[in-house]
PDB file of C-alpha atoms in Angstrom:
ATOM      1  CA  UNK A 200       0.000   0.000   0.000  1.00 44.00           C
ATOM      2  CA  UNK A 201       1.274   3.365  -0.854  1.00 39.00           C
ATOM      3  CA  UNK A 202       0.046   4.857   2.174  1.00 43.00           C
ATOM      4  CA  UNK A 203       2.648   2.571   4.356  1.00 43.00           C
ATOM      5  CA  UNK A 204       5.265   3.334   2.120  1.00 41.00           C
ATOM      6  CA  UNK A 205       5.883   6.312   3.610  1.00 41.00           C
ATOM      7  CA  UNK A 206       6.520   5.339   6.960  1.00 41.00           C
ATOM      8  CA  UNK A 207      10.522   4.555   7.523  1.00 40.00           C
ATOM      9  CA  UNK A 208      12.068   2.392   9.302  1.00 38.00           C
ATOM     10  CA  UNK A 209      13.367   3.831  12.951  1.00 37.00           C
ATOM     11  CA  UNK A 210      16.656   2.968  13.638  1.00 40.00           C
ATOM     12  CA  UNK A 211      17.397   5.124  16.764  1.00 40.00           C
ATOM     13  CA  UNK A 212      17.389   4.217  20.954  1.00 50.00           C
ATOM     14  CA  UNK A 213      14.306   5.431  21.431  1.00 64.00           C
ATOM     15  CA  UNK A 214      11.983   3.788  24.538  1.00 77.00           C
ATOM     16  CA  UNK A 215      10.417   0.932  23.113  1.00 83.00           C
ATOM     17  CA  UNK A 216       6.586   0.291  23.389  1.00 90.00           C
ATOM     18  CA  UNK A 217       5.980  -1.733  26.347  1.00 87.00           C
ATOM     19  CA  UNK A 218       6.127   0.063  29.608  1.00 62.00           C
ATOM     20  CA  UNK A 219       9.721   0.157  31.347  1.00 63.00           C
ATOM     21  CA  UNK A 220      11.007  -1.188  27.601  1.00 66.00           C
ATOM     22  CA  UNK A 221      14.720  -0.765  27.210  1.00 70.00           C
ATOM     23  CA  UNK A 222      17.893  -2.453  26.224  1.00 87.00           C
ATOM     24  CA  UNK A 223      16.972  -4.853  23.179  1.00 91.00           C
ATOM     25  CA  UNK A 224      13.651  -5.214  24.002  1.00 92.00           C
ATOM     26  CA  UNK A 225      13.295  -1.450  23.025  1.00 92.00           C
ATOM     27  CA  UNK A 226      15.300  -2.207  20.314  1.00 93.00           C
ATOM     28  CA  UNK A 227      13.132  -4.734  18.774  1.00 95.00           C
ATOM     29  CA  UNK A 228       9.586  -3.181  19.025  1.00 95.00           C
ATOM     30  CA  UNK A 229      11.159   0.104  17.514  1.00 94.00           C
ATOM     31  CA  UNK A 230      12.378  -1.841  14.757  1.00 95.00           C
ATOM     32  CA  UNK A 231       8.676  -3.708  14.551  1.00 96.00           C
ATOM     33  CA  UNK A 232       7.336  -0.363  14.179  1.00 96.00           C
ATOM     34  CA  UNK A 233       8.831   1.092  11.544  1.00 96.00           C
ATOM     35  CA  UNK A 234       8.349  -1.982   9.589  1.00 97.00           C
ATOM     36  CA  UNK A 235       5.490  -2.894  10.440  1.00 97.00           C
ATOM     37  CA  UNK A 236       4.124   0.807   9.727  1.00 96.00           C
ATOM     38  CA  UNK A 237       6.149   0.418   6.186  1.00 95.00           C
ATOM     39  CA  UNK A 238       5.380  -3.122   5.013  1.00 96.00           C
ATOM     40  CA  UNK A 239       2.401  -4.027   7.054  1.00 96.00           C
ATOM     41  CA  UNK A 240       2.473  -6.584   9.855  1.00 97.00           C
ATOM     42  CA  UNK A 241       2.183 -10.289   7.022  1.00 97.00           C
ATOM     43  CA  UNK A 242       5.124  -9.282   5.212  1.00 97.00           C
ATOM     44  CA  UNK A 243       7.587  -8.724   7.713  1.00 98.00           C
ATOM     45  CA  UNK A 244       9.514 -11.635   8.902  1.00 97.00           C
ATOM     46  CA  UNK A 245      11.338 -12.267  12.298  1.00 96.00           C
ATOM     47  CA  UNK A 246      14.565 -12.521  10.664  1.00 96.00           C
ATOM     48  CA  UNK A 247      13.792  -8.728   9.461  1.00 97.00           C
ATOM     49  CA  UNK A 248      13.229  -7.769  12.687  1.00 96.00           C
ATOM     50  CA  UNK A 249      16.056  -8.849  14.109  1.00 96.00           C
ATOM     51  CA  UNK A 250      18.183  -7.828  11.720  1.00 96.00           C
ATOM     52  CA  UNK A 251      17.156  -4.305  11.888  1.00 95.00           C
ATOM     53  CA  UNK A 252      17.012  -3.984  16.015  1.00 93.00           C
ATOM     54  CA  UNK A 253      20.583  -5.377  16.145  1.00 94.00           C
ATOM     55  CA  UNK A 254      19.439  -8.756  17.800  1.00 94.00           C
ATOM     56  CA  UNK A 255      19.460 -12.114  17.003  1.00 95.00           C
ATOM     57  CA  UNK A 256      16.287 -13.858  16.260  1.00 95.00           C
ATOM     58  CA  UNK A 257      16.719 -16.357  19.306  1.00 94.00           C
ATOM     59  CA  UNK A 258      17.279 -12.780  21.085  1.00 93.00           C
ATOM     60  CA  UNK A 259      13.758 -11.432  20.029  1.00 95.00           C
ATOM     61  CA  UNK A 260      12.049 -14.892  20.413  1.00 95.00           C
ATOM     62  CA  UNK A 261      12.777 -14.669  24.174  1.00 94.00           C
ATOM     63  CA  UNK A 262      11.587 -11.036  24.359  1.00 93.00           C
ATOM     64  CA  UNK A 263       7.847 -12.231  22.265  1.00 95.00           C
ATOM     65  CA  UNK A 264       6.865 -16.076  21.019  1.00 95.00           C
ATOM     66  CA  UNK A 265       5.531 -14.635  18.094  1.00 96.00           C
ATOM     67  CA  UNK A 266       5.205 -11.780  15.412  1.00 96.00           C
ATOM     68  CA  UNK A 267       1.450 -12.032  16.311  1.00 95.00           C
ATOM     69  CA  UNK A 268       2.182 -11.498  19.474  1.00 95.00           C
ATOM     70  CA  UNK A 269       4.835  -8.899  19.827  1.00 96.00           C
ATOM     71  CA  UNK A 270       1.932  -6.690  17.039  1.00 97.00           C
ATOM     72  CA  UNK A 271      -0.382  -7.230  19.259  1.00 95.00           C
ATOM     73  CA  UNK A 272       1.544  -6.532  22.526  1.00 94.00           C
ATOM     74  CA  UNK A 273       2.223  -3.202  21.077  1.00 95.00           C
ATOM     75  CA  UNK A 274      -1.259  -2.391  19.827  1.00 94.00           C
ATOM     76  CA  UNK A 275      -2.893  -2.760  23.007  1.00 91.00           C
ATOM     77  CA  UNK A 276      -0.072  -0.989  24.694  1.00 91.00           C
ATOM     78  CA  UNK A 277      -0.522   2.003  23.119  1.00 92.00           C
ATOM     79  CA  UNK A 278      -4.201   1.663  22.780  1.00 90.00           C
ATOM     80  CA  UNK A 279      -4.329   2.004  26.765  1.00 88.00           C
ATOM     81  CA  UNK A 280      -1.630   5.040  26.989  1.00 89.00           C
ATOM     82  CA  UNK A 281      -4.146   6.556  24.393  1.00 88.00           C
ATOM     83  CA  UNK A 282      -7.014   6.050  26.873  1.00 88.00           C
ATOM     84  CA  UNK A 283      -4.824   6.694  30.031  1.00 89.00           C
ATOM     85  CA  UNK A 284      -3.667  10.182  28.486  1.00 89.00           C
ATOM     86  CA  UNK A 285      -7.293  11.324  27.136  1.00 85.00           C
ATOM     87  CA  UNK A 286      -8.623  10.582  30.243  1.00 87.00           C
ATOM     88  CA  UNK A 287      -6.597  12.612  32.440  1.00 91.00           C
ATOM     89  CA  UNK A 288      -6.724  15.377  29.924  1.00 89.00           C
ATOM     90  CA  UNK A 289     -10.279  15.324  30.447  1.00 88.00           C
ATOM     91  CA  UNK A 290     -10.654  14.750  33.927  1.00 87.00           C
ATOM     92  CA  UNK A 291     -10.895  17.689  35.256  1.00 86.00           C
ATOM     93  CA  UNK A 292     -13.206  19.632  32.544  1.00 91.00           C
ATOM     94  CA  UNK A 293     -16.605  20.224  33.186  1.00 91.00           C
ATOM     95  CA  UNK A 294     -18.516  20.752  29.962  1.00 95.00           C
ATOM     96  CA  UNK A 295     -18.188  18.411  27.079  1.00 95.00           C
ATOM     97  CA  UNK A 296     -17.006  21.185  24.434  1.00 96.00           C
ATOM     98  CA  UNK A 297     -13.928  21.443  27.106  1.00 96.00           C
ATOM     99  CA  UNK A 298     -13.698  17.851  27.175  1.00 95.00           C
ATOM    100  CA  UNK A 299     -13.835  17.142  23.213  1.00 95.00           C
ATOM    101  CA  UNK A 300     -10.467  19.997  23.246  1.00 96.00           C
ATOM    102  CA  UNK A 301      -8.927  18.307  25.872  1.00 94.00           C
ATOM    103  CA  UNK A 302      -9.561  15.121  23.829  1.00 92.00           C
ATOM    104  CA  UNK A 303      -8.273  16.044  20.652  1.00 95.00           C
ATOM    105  CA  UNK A 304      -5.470  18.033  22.114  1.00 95.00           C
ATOM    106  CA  UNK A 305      -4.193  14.961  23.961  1.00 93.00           C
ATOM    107  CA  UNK A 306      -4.565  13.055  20.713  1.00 92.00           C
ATOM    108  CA  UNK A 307      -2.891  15.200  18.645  1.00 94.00           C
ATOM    109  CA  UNK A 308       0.188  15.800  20.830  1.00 94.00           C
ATOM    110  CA  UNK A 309       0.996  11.675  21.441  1.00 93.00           C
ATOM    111  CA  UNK A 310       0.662  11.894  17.337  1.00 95.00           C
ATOM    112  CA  UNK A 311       2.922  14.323  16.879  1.00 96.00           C
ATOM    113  CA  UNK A 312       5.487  13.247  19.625  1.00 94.00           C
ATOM    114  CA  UNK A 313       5.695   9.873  18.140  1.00 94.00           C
ATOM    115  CA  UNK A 314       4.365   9.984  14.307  1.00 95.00           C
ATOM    116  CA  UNK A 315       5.537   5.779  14.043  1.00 95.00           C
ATOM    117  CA  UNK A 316       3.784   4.155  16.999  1.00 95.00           C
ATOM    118  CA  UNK A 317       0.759   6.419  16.570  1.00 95.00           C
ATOM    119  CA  UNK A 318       0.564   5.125  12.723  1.00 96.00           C
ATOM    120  CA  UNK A 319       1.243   1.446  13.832  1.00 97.00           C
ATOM    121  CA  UNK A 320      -1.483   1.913  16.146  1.00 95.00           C
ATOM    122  CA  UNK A 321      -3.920   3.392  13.509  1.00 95.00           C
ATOM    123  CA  UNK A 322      -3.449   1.228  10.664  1.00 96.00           C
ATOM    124  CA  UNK A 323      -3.634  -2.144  12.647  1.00 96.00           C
ATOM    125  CA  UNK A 324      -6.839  -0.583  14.677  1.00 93.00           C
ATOM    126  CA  UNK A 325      -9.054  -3.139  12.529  1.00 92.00           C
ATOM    127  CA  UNK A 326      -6.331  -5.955  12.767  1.00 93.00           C
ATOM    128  CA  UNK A 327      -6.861  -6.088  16.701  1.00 91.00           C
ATOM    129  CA  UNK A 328      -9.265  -4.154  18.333  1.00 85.00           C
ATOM    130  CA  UNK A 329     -12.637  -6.494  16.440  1.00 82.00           C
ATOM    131  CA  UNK A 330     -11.360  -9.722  18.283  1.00 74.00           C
ATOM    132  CA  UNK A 331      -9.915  -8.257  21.560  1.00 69.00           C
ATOM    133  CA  UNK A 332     -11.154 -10.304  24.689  1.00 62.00           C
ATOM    134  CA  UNK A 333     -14.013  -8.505  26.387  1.00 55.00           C
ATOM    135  CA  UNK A 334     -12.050  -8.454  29.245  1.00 48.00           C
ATOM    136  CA  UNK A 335     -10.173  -5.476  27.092  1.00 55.00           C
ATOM    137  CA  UNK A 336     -12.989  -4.204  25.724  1.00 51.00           C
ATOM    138  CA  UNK A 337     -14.916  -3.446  28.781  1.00 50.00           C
ATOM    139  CA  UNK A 338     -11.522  -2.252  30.985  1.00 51.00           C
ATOM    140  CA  UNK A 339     -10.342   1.316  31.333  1.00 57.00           C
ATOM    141  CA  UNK A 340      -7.861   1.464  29.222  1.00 68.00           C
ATOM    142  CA  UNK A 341     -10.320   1.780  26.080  1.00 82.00           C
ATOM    143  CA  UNK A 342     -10.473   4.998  24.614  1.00 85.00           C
ATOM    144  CA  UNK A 343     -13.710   4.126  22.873  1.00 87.00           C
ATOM    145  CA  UNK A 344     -15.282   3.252  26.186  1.00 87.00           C
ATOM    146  CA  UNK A 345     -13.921   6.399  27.610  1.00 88.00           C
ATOM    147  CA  UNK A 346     -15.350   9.144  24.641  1.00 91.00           C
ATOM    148  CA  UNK A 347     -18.978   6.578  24.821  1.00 93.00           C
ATOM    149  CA  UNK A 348     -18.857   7.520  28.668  1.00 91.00           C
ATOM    150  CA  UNK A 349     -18.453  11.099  28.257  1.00 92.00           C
ATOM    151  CA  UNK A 350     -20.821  11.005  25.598  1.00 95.00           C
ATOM    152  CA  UNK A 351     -23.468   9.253  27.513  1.00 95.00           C
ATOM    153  CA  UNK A 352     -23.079  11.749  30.884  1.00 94.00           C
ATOM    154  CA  UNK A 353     -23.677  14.751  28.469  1.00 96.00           C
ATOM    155  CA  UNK A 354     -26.743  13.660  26.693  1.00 96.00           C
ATOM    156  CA  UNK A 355     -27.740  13.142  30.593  1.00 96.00           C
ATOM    157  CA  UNK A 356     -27.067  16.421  31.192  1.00 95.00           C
ATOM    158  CA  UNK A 357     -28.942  17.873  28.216  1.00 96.00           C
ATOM    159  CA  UNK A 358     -25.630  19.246  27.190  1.00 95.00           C
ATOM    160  CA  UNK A 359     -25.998  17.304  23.417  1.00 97.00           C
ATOM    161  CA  UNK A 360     -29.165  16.066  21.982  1.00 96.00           C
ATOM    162  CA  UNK A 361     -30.426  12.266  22.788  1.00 95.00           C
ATOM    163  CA  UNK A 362     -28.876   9.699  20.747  1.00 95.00           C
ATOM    164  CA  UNK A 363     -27.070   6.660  20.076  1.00 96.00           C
ATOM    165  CA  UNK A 364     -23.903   7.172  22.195  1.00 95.00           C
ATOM    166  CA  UNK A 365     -21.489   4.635  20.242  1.00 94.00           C
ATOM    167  CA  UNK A 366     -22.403   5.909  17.392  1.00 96.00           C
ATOM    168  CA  UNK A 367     -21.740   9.639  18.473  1.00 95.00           C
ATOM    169  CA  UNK A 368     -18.071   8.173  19.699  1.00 94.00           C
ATOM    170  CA  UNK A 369     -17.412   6.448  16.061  1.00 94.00           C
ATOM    171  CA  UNK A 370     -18.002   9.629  14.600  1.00 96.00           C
ATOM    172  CA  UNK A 371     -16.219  12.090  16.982  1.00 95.00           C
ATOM    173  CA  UNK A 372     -13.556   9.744  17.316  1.00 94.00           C
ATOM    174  CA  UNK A 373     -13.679   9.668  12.936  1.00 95.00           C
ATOM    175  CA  UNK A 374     -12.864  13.314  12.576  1.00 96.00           C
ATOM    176  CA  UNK A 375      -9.379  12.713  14.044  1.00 95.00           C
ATOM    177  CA  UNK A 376      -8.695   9.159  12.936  1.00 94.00           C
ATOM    178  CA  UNK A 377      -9.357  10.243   9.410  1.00 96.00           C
ATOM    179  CA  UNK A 378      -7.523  13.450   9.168  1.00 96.00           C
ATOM    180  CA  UNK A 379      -4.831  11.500  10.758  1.00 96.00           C
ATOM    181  CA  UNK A 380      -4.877   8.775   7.727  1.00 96.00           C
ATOM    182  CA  UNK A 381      -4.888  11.370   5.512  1.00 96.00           C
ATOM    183  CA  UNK A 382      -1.700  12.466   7.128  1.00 96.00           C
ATOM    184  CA  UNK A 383      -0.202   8.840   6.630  1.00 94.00           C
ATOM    185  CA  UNK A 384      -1.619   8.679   2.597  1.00 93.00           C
ATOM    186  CA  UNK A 385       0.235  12.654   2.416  1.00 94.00           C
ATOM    187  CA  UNK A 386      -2.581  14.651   2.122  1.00 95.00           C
ATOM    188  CA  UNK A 387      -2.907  16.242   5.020  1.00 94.00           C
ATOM    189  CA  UNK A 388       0.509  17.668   5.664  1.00 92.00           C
ATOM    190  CA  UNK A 389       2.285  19.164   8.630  1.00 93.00           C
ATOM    191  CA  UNK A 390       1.520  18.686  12.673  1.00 96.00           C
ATOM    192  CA  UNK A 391      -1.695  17.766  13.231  1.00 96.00           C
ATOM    193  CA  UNK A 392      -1.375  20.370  16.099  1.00 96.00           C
ATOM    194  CA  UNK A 393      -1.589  22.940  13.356  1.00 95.00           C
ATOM    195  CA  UNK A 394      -5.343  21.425  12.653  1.00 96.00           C
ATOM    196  CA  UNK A 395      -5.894  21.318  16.174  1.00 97.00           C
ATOM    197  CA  UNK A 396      -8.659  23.664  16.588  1.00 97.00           C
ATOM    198  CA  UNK A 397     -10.217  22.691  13.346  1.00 97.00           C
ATOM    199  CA  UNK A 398     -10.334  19.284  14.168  1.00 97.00           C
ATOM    200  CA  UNK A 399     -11.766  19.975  17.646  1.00 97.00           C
ATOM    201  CA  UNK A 400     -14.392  22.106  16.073  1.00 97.00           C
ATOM    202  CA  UNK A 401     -15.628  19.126  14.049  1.00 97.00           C
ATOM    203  CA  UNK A 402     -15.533  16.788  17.035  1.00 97.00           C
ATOM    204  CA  UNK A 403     -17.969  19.290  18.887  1.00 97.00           C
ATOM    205  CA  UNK A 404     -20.437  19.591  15.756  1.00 97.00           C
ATOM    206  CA  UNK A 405     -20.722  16.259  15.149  1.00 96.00           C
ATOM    207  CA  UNK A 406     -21.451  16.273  19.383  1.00 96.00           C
ATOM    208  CA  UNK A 407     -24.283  18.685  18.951  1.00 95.00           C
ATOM    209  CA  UNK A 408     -25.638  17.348  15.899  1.00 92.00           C
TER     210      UNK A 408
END
């Protein structure tokens, strides 16, 4: 895909994925990302991956059992920092225009900080979150959960008209996953902080709608 094309390979000693990563371990899921981002998760071998993070592949097998695995590992694990860090940004914000800024400011700055592992986490979105256990589904560390919440306690309020909650989520949450695609496929260009208030203006129509 053209799109993934454009993602390159990171070859730096940046923190890995996995919380308290470091050392090869860091080594290998920064190597994973870059080609899984460029190549897609199928055509990327183990071999590939160890080649790139420096390892050897008897080194990354102890780190993950599989390339399933370690892709999944790191989708989840970024999927809850998502959640974690738009749910403190929102915390504290009383009505839900606040909380759709504080949303898409949070998401926008994690993008921006880390362009690779918020693309890996965006293009394999309908590769793992579909079949994730409902244990994952259901916990805090669900983003979608989260903006369906907030959702839910402002049509309560009478802040936002009555209406299908998870579908007001899918399409609040669509404004910034989709200008954030079209970032990946190069036709949305710069920081997404630059569309910031644009994109948080769209989140809060499609609210009140």
């Amino acid at each position: 895909m053209a799109a993934r094309r454009q993602a390159k390979t990171v070859k730096t000693a940046a923190a890995g994925v996995t919380e308290g990563a470091s050392g090869a371990k860091a080594r290998i899921e920064r190597a994973a990302l870059g080609l899984f981002c460029a190549r897609g998760v199928d055509a990327v071998t183990t071999r590939e991956m160890a080649a790139e993070s420096g390892v050897s592949e008897g080194a990354l097998y102890r780190h993950y059992p599989s390339k399933e695995s370690l892709a999944r590992t790191m989708f989840f694990a970024i999927h809850a920092r998502l959640a974690r860090e738009v749910a403190a940004a929102a915390k504290d914000r009383r009505s839900i225009e606040a909380k759709a800024r504080a949303l898409v400011g949070a998401y926008v700055k994690i993008a921006d900080e880390d362009w690779t592992l918020f693309s890996y986490h965006l293009l394999t979105t309908h590769r793992f979150l579909p079949y994730a256990d409902k244990s994952v589904k259901a916990s805090e560390h669900n983003i979608v959960a989260i903006v369906e919440e907030m959702i839910a306690e402002a049509m309560a309020a009478k802040e936002i008209p009555e209406g299908d909650a998870s579908l007001k989520a899918a399409s609040a949450l669509g404004v910034v996953m989709q200008a954030a695609l079209h970032k990946i496929y190069g036709r949305v260009t710069g920081d997404l902080a630059r569309h910031e208030d644009a994109l948080a203006r769209a989140v809060i129509a499609v609210l009140k709608s």
